[in-house]
PDB file of C-alpha atoms in Angstrom:
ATOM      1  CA  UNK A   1     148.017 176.309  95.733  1.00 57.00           C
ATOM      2  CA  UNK A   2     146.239 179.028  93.447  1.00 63.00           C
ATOM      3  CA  UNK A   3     143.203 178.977  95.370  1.00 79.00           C
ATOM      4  CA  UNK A   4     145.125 179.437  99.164  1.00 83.00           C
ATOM      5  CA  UNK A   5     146.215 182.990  98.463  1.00 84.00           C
ATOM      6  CA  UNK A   6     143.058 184.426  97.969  1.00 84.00           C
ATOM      7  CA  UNK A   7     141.375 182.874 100.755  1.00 86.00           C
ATOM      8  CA  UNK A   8     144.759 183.755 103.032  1.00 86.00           C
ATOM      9  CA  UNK A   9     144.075 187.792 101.584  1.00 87.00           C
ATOM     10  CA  UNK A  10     140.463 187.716 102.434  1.00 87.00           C
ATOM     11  CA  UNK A  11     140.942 186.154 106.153  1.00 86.00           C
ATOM     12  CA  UNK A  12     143.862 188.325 107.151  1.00 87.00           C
ATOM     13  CA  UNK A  13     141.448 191.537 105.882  1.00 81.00           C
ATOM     14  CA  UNK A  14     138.319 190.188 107.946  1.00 80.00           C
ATOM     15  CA  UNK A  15     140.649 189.969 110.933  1.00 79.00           C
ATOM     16  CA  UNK A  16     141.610 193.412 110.701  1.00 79.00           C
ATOM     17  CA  UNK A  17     138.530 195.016 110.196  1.00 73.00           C
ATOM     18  CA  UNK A  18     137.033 193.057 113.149  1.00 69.00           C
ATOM     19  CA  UNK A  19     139.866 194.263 115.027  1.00 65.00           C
ATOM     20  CA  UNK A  20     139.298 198.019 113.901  1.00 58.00           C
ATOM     21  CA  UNK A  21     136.002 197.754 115.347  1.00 60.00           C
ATOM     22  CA  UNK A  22     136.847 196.558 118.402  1.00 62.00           C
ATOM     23  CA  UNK A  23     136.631 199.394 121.306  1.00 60.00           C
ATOM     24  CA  UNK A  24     139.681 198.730 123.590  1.00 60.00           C
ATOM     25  CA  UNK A  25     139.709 196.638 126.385  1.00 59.00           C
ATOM     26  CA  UNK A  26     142.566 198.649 128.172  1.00 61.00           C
ATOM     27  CA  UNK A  27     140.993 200.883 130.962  1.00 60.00           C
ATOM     28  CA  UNK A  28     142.918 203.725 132.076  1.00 64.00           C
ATOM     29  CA  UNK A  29     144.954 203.767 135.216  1.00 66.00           C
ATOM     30  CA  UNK A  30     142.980 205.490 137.578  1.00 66.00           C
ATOM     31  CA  UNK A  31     145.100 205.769 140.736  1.00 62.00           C
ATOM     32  CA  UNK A  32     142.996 206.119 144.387  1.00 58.00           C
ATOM     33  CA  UNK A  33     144.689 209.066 145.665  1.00 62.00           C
ATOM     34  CA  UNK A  34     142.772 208.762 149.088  1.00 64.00           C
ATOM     35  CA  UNK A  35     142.609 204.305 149.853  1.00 60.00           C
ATOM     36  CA  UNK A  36     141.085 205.321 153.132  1.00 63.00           C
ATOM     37  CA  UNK A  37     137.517 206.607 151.779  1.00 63.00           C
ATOM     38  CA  UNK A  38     137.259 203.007 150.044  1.00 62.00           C
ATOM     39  CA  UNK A  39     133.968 201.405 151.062  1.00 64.00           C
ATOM     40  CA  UNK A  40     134.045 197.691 152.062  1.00 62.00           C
ATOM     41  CA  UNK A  41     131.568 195.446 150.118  1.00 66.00           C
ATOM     42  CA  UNK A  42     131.021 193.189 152.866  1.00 65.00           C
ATOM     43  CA  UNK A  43     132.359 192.919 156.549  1.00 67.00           C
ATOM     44  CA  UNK A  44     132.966 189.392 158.294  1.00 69.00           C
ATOM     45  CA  UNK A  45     131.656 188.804 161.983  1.00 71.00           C
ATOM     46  CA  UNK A  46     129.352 186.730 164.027  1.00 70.00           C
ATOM     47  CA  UNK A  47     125.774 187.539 163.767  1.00 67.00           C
ATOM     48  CA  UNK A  48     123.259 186.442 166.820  1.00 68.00           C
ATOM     49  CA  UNK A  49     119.827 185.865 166.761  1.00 64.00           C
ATOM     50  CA  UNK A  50     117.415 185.172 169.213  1.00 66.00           C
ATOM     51  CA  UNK A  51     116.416 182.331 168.875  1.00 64.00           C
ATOM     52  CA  UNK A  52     119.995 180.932 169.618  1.00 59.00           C
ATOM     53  CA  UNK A  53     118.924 181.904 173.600  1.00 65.00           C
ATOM     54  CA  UNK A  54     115.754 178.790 173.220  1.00 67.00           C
ATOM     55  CA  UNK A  55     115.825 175.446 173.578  1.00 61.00           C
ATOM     56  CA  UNK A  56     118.030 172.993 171.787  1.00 64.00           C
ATOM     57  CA  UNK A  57     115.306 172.103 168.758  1.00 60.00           C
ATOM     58  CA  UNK A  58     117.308 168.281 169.268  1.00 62.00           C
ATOM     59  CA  UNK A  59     115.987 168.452 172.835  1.00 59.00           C
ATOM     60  CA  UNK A  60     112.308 167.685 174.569  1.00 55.00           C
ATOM     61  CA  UNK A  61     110.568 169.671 176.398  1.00 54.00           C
ATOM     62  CA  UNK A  62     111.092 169.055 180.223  1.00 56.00           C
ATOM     63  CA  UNK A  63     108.213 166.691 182.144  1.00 49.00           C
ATOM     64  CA  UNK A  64     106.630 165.665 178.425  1.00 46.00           C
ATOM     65  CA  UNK A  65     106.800 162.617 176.435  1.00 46.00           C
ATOM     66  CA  UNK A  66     108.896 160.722 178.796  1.00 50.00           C
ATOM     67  CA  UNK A  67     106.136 158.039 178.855  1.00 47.00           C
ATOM     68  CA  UNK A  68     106.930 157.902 175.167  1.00 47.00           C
ATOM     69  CA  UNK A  69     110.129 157.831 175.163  1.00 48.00           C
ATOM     70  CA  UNK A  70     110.829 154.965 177.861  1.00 48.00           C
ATOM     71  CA  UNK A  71     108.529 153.046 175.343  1.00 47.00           C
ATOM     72  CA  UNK A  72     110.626 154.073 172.210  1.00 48.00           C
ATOM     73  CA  UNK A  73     113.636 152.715 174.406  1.00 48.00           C
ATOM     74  CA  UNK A  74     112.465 149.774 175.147  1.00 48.00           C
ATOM     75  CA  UNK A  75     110.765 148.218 172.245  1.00 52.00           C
ATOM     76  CA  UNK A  76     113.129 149.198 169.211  1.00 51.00           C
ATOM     77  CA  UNK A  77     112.896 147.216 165.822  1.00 52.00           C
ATOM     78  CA  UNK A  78     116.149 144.232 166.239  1.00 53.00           C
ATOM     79  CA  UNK A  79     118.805 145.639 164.364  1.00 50.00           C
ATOM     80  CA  UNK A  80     118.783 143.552 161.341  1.00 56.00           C
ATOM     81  CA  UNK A  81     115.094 144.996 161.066  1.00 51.00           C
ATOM     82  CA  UNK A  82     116.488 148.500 161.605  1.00 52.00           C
ATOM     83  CA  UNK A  83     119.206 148.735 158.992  1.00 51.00           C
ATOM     84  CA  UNK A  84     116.863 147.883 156.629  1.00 56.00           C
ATOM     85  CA  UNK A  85     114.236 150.252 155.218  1.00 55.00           C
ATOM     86  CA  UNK A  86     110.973 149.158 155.175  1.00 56.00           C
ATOM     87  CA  UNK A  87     110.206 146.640 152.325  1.00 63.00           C
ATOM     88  CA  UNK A  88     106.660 145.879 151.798  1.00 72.00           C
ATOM     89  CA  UNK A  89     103.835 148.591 152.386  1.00 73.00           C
ATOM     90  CA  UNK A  90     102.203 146.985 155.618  1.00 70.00           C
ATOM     91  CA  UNK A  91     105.713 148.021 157.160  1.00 78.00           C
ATOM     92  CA  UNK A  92     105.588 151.487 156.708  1.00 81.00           C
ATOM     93  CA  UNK A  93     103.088 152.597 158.620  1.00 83.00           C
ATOM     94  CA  UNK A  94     102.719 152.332 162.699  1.00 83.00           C
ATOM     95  CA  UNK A  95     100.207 150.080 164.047  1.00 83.00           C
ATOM     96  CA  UNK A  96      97.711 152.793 165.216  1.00 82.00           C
ATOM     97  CA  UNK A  97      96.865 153.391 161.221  1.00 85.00           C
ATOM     98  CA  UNK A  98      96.435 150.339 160.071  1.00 86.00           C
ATOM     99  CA  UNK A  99      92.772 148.820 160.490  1.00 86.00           C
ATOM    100  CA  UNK A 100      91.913 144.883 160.594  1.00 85.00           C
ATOM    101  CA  UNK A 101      89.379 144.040 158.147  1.00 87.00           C
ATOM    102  CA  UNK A 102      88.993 140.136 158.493  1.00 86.00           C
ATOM    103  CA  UNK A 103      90.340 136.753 157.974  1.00 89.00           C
ATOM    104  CA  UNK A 104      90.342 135.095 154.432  1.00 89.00           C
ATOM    105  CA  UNK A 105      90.870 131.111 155.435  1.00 86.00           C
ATOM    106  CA  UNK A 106      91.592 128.130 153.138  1.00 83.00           C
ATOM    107  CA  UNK A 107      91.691 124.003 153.713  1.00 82.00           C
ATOM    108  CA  UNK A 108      95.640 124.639 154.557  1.00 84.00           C
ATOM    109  CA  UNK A 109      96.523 128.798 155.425  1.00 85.00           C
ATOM    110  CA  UNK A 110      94.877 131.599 157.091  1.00 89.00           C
ATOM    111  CA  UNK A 111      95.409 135.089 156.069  1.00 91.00           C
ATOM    112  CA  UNK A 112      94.561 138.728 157.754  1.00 90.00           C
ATOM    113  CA  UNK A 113      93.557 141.505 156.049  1.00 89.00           C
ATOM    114  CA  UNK A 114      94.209 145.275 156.574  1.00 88.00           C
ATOM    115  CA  UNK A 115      93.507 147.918 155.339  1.00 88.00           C
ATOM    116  CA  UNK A 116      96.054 150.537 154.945  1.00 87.00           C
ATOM    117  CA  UNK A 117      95.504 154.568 155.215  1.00 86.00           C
ATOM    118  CA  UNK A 118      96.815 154.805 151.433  1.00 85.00           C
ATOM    119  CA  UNK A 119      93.396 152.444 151.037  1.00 86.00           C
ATOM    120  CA  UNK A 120      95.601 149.522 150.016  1.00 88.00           C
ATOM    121  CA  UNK A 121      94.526 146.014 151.190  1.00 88.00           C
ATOM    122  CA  UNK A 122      96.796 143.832 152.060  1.00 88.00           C
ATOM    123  CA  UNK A 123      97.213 140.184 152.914  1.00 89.00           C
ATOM    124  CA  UNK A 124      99.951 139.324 156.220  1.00 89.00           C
ATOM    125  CA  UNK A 125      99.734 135.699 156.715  1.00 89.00           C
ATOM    126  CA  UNK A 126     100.931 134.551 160.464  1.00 88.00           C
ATOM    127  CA  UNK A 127     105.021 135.220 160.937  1.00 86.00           C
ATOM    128  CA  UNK A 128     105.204 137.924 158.845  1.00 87.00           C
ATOM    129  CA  UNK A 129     105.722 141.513 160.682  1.00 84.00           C
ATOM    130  CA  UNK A 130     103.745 144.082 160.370  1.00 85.00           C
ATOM    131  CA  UNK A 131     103.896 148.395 161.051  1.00 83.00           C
ATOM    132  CA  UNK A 132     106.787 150.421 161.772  1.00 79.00           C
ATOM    133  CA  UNK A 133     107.310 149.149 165.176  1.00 78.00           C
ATOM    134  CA  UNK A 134     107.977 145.461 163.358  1.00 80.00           C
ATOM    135  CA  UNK A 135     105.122 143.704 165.250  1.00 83.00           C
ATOM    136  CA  UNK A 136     104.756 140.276 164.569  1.00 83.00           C
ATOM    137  CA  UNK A 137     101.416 138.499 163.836  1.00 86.00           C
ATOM    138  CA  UNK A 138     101.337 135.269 166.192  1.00 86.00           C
ATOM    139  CA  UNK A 139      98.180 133.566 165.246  1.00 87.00           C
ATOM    140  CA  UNK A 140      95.013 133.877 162.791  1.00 88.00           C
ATOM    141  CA  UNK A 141      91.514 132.718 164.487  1.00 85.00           C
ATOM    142  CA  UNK A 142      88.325 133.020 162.898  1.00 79.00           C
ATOM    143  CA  UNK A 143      87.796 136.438 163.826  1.00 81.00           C
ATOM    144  CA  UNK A 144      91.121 138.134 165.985  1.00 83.00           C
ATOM    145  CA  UNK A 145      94.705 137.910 165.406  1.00 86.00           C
ATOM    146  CA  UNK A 146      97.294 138.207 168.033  1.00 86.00           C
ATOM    147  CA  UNK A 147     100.333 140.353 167.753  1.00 85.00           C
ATOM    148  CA  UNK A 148     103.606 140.626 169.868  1.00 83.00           C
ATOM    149  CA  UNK A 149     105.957 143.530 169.523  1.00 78.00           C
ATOM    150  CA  UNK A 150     109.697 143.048 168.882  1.00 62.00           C
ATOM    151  CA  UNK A 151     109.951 143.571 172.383  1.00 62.00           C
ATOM    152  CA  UNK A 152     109.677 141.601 175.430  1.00 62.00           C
ATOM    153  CA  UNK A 153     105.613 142.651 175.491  1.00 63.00           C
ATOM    154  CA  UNK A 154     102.419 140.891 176.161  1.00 64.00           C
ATOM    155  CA  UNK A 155     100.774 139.685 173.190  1.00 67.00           C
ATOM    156  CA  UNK A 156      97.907 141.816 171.463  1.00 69.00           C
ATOM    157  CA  UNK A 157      95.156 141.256 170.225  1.00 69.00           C
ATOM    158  CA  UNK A 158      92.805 142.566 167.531  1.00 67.00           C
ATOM    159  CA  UNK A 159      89.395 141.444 166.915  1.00 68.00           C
ATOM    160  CA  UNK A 160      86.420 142.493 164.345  1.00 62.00           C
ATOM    161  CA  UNK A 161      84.098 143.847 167.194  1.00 58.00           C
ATOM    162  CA  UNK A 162      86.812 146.135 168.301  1.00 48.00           C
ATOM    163  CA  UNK A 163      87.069 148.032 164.512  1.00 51.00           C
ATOM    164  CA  UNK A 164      85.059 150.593 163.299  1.00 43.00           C
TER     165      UNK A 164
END
């Protein structure tokens, strides 16, 4: 009980000469005698530009890549293939970049290589799809492999001669 009134002075005479040095926060009342020479800090309104008057940038440009486009159409991944994100690396890449490198063959399996543009090797064994377009490797032979697209396609095939 002694020792509160001391501490009680002491805190009550900090407050007050913190509060002595405090410059007021109260500004003036400066009253605008003329509201109509007030400067607005920003306006609202439509701004154009000209680029609004090209194309539709979700559009194609007329006469080109229709080819390409009737082929997107009509072989698209199956839809259980195309809610899924691609899984395994030989699946993310289109068909185009990845190169055959050869046929590794055992007394039951056969497998094919490729060779990925990451320069990852990897090892599809026949059933298994591979690239972005979900094709699906048919058969292994000593030296090609056949593919067939998820779509109603012929059925491809790769052989060693035809690599680089």
């Amino acid at each position: 009980m002694i020792n509160r009134v001391p501490i009680l002075v002491i805190s009550t005479l900090l407050l007050i000469a913190c509060r002595a040095q405090q410059t007021p926060l109260l500004l003036p009342n400066k009253v605008d005698v003329n509201p109509t020479s007030t400067v607005p800090i920003f306006t609202l309104g439509a701004v154009s530009y000209p680029f609004q008057l090209e194309r539709s940038p979700f559009s194609t440009p007329n006469g080109q890549f229709e080819q390409q486009e009737q082929l997107l159409a009509s072989c698209q991944p199956k839809p259980e293939n195309a809610a899924k994100p691609p899984t395994s690396a030989y699946n993310r890449y289109p068909l185009a970049e990845l190169i055959f490198q050869g046929v590794i063959r055992n007394s039951t399996s056969r497998v094919a290589l490729f060779s990925l543009p990451s320069g990852e090797v990897v090892a599809v064994k026949a059933g298994q799809r591979i690239g972005a377009e979900y094709a699906q490797l048919t058969s292994i032979e000593a030296e090609q492999i056949a593919l067939k697209l998820s779509c109603d396609s012929p059925v491809v095939t790769w052989s060693l001669t035809n690599q680089q």
